Amino acid sequence: MTAILVPTEGPAEVINARRTESLDAPNILNLVGPNTEPQFGLINVVNIIEKAVLAVTLNNEKEDVLAHAAFFDYPNIASVDSAEWQDWMTAHYDYDKCTPLNTLFMHYFVAKSEFSHGSAREIIRTVFNAVPDIHFLFLIVPSGVTPEPALSDIFQTADKKEGSSSLDNMSVLVCHRHSHAPVLYVRKARVEDHDDLTPIFNRQSDMLKTTYGDYFLAELIESQNEANHAIIVENEGSAVGFMSLSNDVDLELLNDCFELGPFHGLYKPHEDDILKPPTPPPVEVPETEEEQSGSQNGEENPPLSRSSSISSKKGDVTATPSSVPRPVSGAGSKVPPATPASTQLKTEVAGSVIDSTIEPKIQRKLSDAHMTSAASDISDHDDAGSVRSAVSKKSGSAHSTPREATPQPSASPDMRPPSPKFSPIYHGDSNAFSIQLFCIDEKFEMRSLDFLPMAFSLFPEKEFCVVTVPHLVPEFPLLQSFVRATPKCPSILPQELYIFNRCGLLQSFNVRRVCTSDVEAVESVVEHIENKECLMKDLMLYTKAKRDLDGTPIHAYVATCLDQVVGVAITRREEDIEYIRSHYNVEDFIYFNHHRRDEHGHLHHFALNPIFQHQIKHFLKEVLRQSHHTCLYYPVYPQYGAQETKGKHSLVTSLNHMVPVRARRQIIYPSEKLGGNNPSDRVLKQQEKYALFHLNRKLTLEPKVTINARIVVVGASDTGIAFLETLVFCPHLRFNNLVLISPHGLPGELEPDSRRSKFLSTSHCYSQDELSQVSLRSTVNVVCAKMLAISRPSKYVKVSGGTKVPYDHLILCTGQQYQVSAPTGANINKLVNNSQLPNNPDRRHTGRVPKNVFLVNDEHDADRLMQCLEKNFTHSGGRIIVYGRSVDVYTTIQSLLALGISGSRICLVLPPLKYDTTCFNNTDVEKAIHDAMQSEGVELHSGYYLAQWNDGKGGDEVYCASFTSDTKPVKFECSAFLCFSRKAVDYDAFKAINDSCLVYDGRLVIDSLFHTNDLSIRGAGSLTKFQRKYHADQWTHSNFNSKEVGRSLAATMLHLFDPTVETDTEPPAEDHNLIPSYYDAKVIGGLLPGGFHYLHFAKPNLPTPLEVQVSQPDYGRQLVTGSVEGESPNYFRLHVNQYNNLETMTCLSKQPLDTSNLLCLYNLHERFLNNMVSRFDEGLIQDFYQFFRETWCLAIFHDRFSDFRQEVKELLVQRPAQDVLSLEEKVRDLIDQDLQLQKQDRKFLTDEFTSTGSKRAVETRLLSFLSYNYYHLPMYAKPGMV
């Protein structure tokens, strides 16, 4: 918020009001004046910033801090319990209307003296604008202390009650809203308001004027009747806002498109309403199983369908969404009837049967679970004054696990949705009116809610106000008090629906502790909640003893409106706070040392009636205040989690209002070497992994920026998961419409299985534990289906089952999958060799794939293969042929051996090398693996192409396979054929891309910013290639780290949505047609035959034989310890480049690897590693495994070590004074003179490093790093310990 501040002396300043950050503390301390301590006491500024519910800072254009104020939701009086201040206030002061909902207390204020008066007024105005519910601000100072003039001009002495014996040592002063940001006056619109309103409309959009003419607003106002009203808000006699209302709402359409069960369908309750489906007779439906998955690995599809927007009815004067300044469309229009469904399709590709009649499975995100089914009534009574709700008691639970909805084809001109599952039938009258048009001056937009009391008074028989807005319209302040309805799957309405209940106008929303008499009411509220038994058990424990059987205190609270229970929350003290701090980045949100251990709370249950969803943060703020907590934590366990663990929580309705916390990478400790210097058991303890959500006092009054744009990601590849992870972990953004289309849903959802997980090699981007700690199922809707088509004009993706998934931004990252190779057709009886093949050996098989030919592209394929082998193969005869050359071939063979299949029954056929490099690019490693296989009896044949199955006779199963080579052909008996010969783009993905006229040149063509030839469609990952103009045909995203590519893609998208990121008006120009640079290591690992643990990382590069690399003059050095031979092979190879940075690492050992630690070594300078090169040359390092398990290097493996390195770099880059060169600049000057530093130059730099204080500063930072992370690094001595 920007304003102009006029000081008592000097020029005016343009100032900006913003929320205070902890980094402002030093500048705030500089503003402390002689009156500050007498007024507020001795204050720890960081602590007060950390725990204030609202802290405001004013700064000028130079970022100089001019003023600061901190506000709390309780008074700064030590003798008054923060949880009971309302009783104290009403007992002693004449302010009975003050409640925690409308009152804040100023605990601190400082300002530059010349700006103090203007700053105080600007801060007060900012607070009232930022929190519309606030009407009272109190200032409490010691008796006899006069507030500084800037405050005494704003606050007046509070009126005491007659005979009150309030605190004699304190003075209470108050400031009212009406003096600074008054509630706006609302009245019916008049034609003469046209002149005031027209400039406001024109400033925001001229579309209405262009479409309807100059006087459309006057005509709209003049056409008011009983069904249509127009109201305005005015300030100082001038109209500053306009709202057009109508009771003509198409509820049938809205119920078809949105989950309105929680609102009784927006109808009035009627005795004939049918809210539950009839119980059908049991019918056994045989389950079908896909013959083979040649699918897009991790494709996904959103659960929504797209159609035309709502059109206005005849006689209505409403604007289309694109023409409204505040793009709000009425909900009272109808959609033309749909035509019959189009012909059903069934496609058969490479053994994968795709039946368009089989509707995809929809996995609803957990954060919307409470909005996809109805909750209980607030009250069964219809008495005057009771809290009436249109929520049906007979409907489903507000907190049950999301049901698997069945999406239907969209209602478009060529397809009508098939008969949906049961939908409630309502017989009552409409209970809603709609906002047709809305606009308000930006200066007063935070007072948009002032319209609603008048709006409801014009429709006294209606309980709901609804408004629809286009997906791409930012959520404006009016909507922050509305509840967003969850779209159905699919929705034919390309807009968002927001709902406000009349009860939301009531100011009697209170939160108090549970009492025994509330039990029955709470039980009614949570009647349909899954795991309600646990909730009620915790509630009974609270009412009986207020603590668990083990003594852990329990806190239970109810939210009430007009004395009726509408919500419940149950918390405990967080007992695992040390584990949380060490395993999650909670310090991204709090300064941990400023929160006592007992101030951390654990949220177990939270339920609130849907019509009060806009009060969730206030409810949580009250829970924090009354429980004396400053932080709350809530875990989300994976689906396969133990019921004993998951059963302690119910699914809370507040996930959207909490922030997800990233998990931290953990050090693998050599416990046997550390002994008593190990971290504490609270840090090291092993427990089930979970995703963590967090809320603290600072966040309770900080709204998130809501993004309703429909972002559809096709493909659950590492790139797609990294893209989604980056978006959902933006703490200040809430993406409502993230959708993943993938045949098997999200990765990592299957219960962990050590055998299955080892079938394929891993890129180490995401492990099973890491996926459970991300918990994308909490924030992303998942469609388990394959992409079949893309309609660019209509902006939807068609998936198997015929469902259409609309998008605003489409992300294609399906990657590449193993495909079934087509036999070349060579007749081995004619002794054909590889130079005489009748067909290309790289062709894809296009017919029906035999039943015993398998592809393994993900964990689901591996699981299916395991089941088939265990059922039909393990205990019978026959041979398995494994065909291919990738690392996955070797990991699969090891998995087959682990399943108990004899090596003599496994035949590995390696196709001829296409390039000069093998999958290992290391002859020592390859020889060791081949020797290990042969020792197990595995038959190995190299240089062979698949010629025929069953001698070319076809059939449903392969019983023999023949191969050709450069010499003589071979033929093998076959019971199972595993194909790993080549990866390619899935056929359905290719067809969808090609048919939609996206440029495809072997792969999907993109530019350096991920754009395809359609600006709303982006691509990333191995599916893509760069445009030819870059002259880099060999470089694709396959050469880079998939996780880094996904995060880079997300960064380009965030520029479109994140208001904190500066956006360019035009796309940035591409410099010199260069492809982007990526720096993270390319990693591969797995368990290989012989029980070898394999790990390899290298910088992004083109495939080049190792021998050729080593022969380059600028290669650097390779350091090798151990050998691949012997009883305990422990081969470890390091490549240190010419700059002494560690660039490549290859490990092969029969002992488990400390993978997490070893990956931290990439791109580190060898000097960080205890002068590794010189020690190796001196013969002091005989085994790199042991070297990197020594205790000195544990700090290097810490997840914040890279941050420490960056801090040190900044120290050396910064100038100690304006006219003194930094150490880095001095180094550059010397290098500019002579590329080779002389001995005297080095001595000069060493002396400068010491004499300028840089050395001392680096040492101080190092000690701070070790001290702050001491819970992870107790093995390092601190000053004073020795």
Tab-separated table of C-alpha atoms in Angstrom, residues 1038-1203:
chain	number	residue	atom	x	y	z
A	1038	SER	CA	17.296	-35.733	-21.095
A	1039	ASN	CA	20.855	-34.513	-20.571
A	1040	PHE	CA	19.931	-32.625	-17.407
A	1041	ASN	CA	18.654	-33.295	-13.915
A	1042	SER	CA	14.877	-33.796	-14.214
A	1043	LYS	CA	14.147	-32.193	-10.855
A	1044	GLU	CA	16.068	-29.046	-11.776
A	1045	VAL	CA	14.241	-28.849	-15.112
A	1046	GLY	CA	10.863	-29.126	-13.361
A	1047	ARG	CA	11.735	-26.397	-10.872
A	1048	SER	CA	12.968	-24.156	-13.670
A	1049	LEU	CA	9.667	-24.649	-15.485
A	1050	ALA	CA	7.764	-23.722	-12.330
A	1051	ALA	CA	9.879	-20.575	-11.920
A	1052	THR	CA	8.862	-19.393	-15.396
A	1053	MET	CA	5.192	-20.032	-14.541
A	1054	LEU	CA	5.343	-18.224	-11.201
A	1055	HIS	CA	6.053	-14.979	-13.038
A	1056	LEU	CA	2.461	-15.190	-14.247
A	1057	PHE	CA	0.885	-15.604	-10.814
A	1058	ASP	CA	3.129	-14.434	-7.995
A	1059	PRO	CA	2.547	-10.751	-7.173
A	1060	THR	CA	5.845	-10.648	-5.284
A	1061	VAL	CA	7.727	-11.384	-8.520
A	1062	GLU	CA	8.236	-8.517	-10.916
A	1063	THR	CA	6.514	-9.361	-14.187
A	1064	ASP	CA	7.566	-8.177	-17.611
A	1065	THR	CA	4.960	-6.664	-19.876
A	1066	GLU	CA	6.404	-8.683	-22.749
A	1067	PRO	CA	8.186	-12.043	-22.817
A	1068	PRO	CA	11.918	-11.518	-22.296
A	1069	ALA	CA	13.971	-11.580	-25.448
A	1070	GLU	CA	16.106	-14.659	-25.908
A	1071	ASP	CA	19.767	-13.743	-26.034
A	1072	HIS	CA	21.721	-15.140	-28.978
A	1073	ASN	CA	19.457	-18.215	-29.254
A	1074	LEU	CA	21.175	-20.045	-26.425
A	1075	ILE	CA	19.652	-22.995	-24.607
A	1076	PRO	CA	19.314	-22.584	-20.816
A	1077	SER	CA	22.044	-23.700	-18.460
A	1078	TYR	CA	21.437	-26.346	-15.815
A	1079	TYR	CA	23.966	-27.186	-13.155
A	1080	ASP	CA	22.707	-30.029	-10.945
A	1081	ALA	CA	24.252	-33.461	-11.334
A	1082	LYS	CA	22.745	-36.177	-13.485
A	1083	VAL	CA	22.404	-39.151	-11.133
A	1084	ILE	CA	21.690	-42.841	-11.604
A	1085	GLY	CA	21.817	-45.706	-9.155
A	1086	GLY	CA	20.458	-49.142	-8.443
A	1087	LEU	CA	21.081	-52.642	-7.132
A	1088	LEU	CA	22.920	-54.698	-9.754
A	1089	PRO	CA	23.548	-58.442	-10.173
A	1090	GLY	CA	25.953	-59.840	-7.620
A	1091	GLY	CA	24.403	-57.612	-4.954
A	1092	PHE	CA	26.394	-54.596	-6.150
A	1093	HIS	CA	25.163	-51.193	-4.995
A	1094	TYR	CA	25.787	-48.775	-7.836
A	1095	LEU	CA	25.826	-44.967	-7.806
A	1096	HIS	CA	27.046	-42.592	-10.470
A	1097	PHE	CA	26.760	-38.848	-10.861
A	1098	ALA	CA	28.274	-36.438	-13.350
A	1099	LYS	CA	27.713	-32.919	-14.573
A	1100	PRO	CA	25.259	-32.524	-17.490
A	1101	ASN	CA	27.103	-33.603	-20.611
A	1102	LEU	CA	26.779	-35.345	-23.943
A	1103	PRO	CA	27.501	-39.109	-23.988
A	1104	THR	CA	31.219	-39.506	-24.543
A	1105	PRO	CA	33.320	-42.634	-23.957
A	1106	LEU	CA	35.265	-42.417	-20.718
A	1107	GLU	CA	38.533	-43.083	-22.499
A	1108	VAL	CA	37.956	-40.095	-24.796
A	1109	GLN	CA	37.132	-37.860	-21.832
A	1110	VAL	CA	40.275	-38.826	-19.949
A	1111	SER	CA	42.423	-38.098	-22.984
A	1112	GLN	CA	41.318	-34.457	-23.105
A	1113	PRO	CA	44.025	-32.009	-21.896
A	1114	ASP	CA	41.593	-30.098	-19.652
A	1115	TYR	CA	40.032	-33.225	-18.135
A	1116	GLY	CA	41.653	-32.909	-14.731
A	1117	ARG	CA	42.373	-36.021	-12.659
A	1118	GLN	CA	40.712	-39.281	-11.751
A	1119	LEU	CA	41.238	-40.726	-8.275
A	1120	VAL	CA	40.395	-44.385	-7.709
A	1121	THR	CA	40.422	-46.497	-4.574
A	1122	GLY	CA	39.404	-50.111	-4.205
A	1123	SER	CA	38.664	-52.635	-6.902
A	1124	VAL	CA	35.716	-54.388	-8.523
A	1125	GLU	CA	37.308	-57.749	-7.787
A	1126	GLY	CA	37.802	-59.787	-4.649
A	1127	GLU	CA	35.432	-60.929	-1.929
A	1128	SER	CA	34.646	-57.388	-0.773
A	1129	PRO	CA	34.767	-55.142	-3.843
A	1130	ASN	CA	34.664	-51.461	-2.976
A	1131	TYR	CA	35.349	-49.591	-6.195
A	1132	PHE	CA	35.247	-45.790	-5.804
A	1133	ARG	CA	36.221	-43.466	-8.653
A	1134	LEU	CA	36.324	-39.661	-8.437
A	1135	HIS	CA	36.945	-37.195	-11.215
A	1136	VAL	CA	38.329	-33.831	-10.116
A	1137	ASN	CA	38.221	-31.280	-12.932
A	1138	GLN	CA	40.847	-28.727	-13.886
A	1139	TYR	CA	39.457	-26.310	-11.266
A	1140	ASN	CA	39.762	-28.960	-8.535
A	1141	ASN	CA	35.985	-29.333	-8.251
A	1142	LEU	CA	34.588	-32.810	-7.823
A	1143	GLU	CA	32.680	-33.418	-11.068
A	1144	THR	CA	32.068	-37.157	-11.428
A	1145	MET	CA	31.723	-40.023	-9.011
A	1146	THR	CA	31.210	-43.756	-9.563
A	1147	CYS	CA	30.647	-46.177	-6.691
A	1148	LEU	CA	30.292	-49.950	-6.859
A	1149	SER	CA	30.208	-51.885	-3.637
A	1150	LYS	CA	28.462	-54.826	-2.030
A	1151	GLN	CA	27.988	-52.733	1.089
A	1152	PRO	CA	25.052	-50.263	1.226
A	1153	LEU	CA	26.070	-46.774	0.137
A	1154	ASP	CA	25.575	-43.545	2.089
A	1155	THR	CA	23.850	-42.164	-0.987
A	1156	SER	CA	22.404	-39.036	0.606
A	1157	ASN	CA	25.844	-38.039	1.886
A	1158	LEU	CA	27.744	-38.867	-1.284
A	1159	LEU	CA	25.442	-36.794	-3.495
A	1160	CYS	CA	26.479	-33.719	-1.474
A	1161	LEU	CA	30.005	-33.999	-2.841
A	1162	TYR	CA	29.073	-32.888	-6.336
A	1163	ASN	CA	30.832	-29.705	-7.483
A	1164	LEU	CA	32.630	-29.219	-4.157
A	1165	HIS	CA	36.188	-27.945	-4.286
A	1166	GLU	CA	38.614	-30.536	-3.011
A	1167	ARG	CA	39.882	-28.081	-0.373
A	1168	PHE	CA	36.478	-28.381	1.324
A	1169	LEU	CA	37.233	-32.092	1.624
A	1170	ASN	CA	40.238	-31.729	3.881
A	1171	ASN	CA	42.728	-31.242	1.023
A	1172	MET	CA	41.610	-34.514	-0.495
A	1173	VAL	CA	43.872	-34.473	-3.549
A	1174	SER	CA	47.102	-33.846	-1.650
A	1175	ARG	CA	46.158	-36.482	0.936
A	1176	PHE	CA	45.450	-38.968	-1.855
A	1177	ASP	CA	48.804	-38.195	-3.474
A	1178	GLU	CA	50.536	-38.734	-0.137
A	1179	GLY	CA	48.919	-42.150	0.173
A	1180	LEU	CA	46.856	-41.164	3.215
A	1181	ILE	CA	43.570	-42.157	1.564
A	1182	GLN	CA	43.293	-45.855	0.803
A	1183	ASP	CA	39.500	-46.106	0.799
A	1184	PHE	CA	37.207	-43.227	-0.171
A	1185	TYR	CA	34.254	-44.967	1.506
A	1186	GLN	CA	36.016	-44.783	4.852
A	1187	PHE	CA	37.364	-41.313	4.111
A	1188	PHE	CA	33.864	-39.887	3.634
A	1189	ARG	CA	32.580	-41.673	6.727
A	1190	GLU	CA	35.040	-39.839	8.951
A	1191	THR	CA	33.399	-37.490	11.400
A	1192	TRP	CA	35.153	-34.315	10.205
A	1193	CYS	CA	33.109	-34.208	6.994
A	1194	LEU	CA	29.605	-34.456	8.496
A	1195	ALA	CA	29.096	-30.689	8.314
A	1196	ILE	CA	29.624	-30.879	4.552
A	1197	PHE	CA	26.662	-33.276	4.339
A	1198	HIS	CA	24.393	-30.906	6.265
A	1199	ASP	CA	21.478	-29.616	4.220
A	1200	ARG	CA	22.365	-26.000	5.065
A	1201	PHE	CA	26.038	-26.223	4.222
A	1202	SER	CA	25.390	-24.753	0.758
A	1203	ASP	CA	23.754	-21.744	2.438
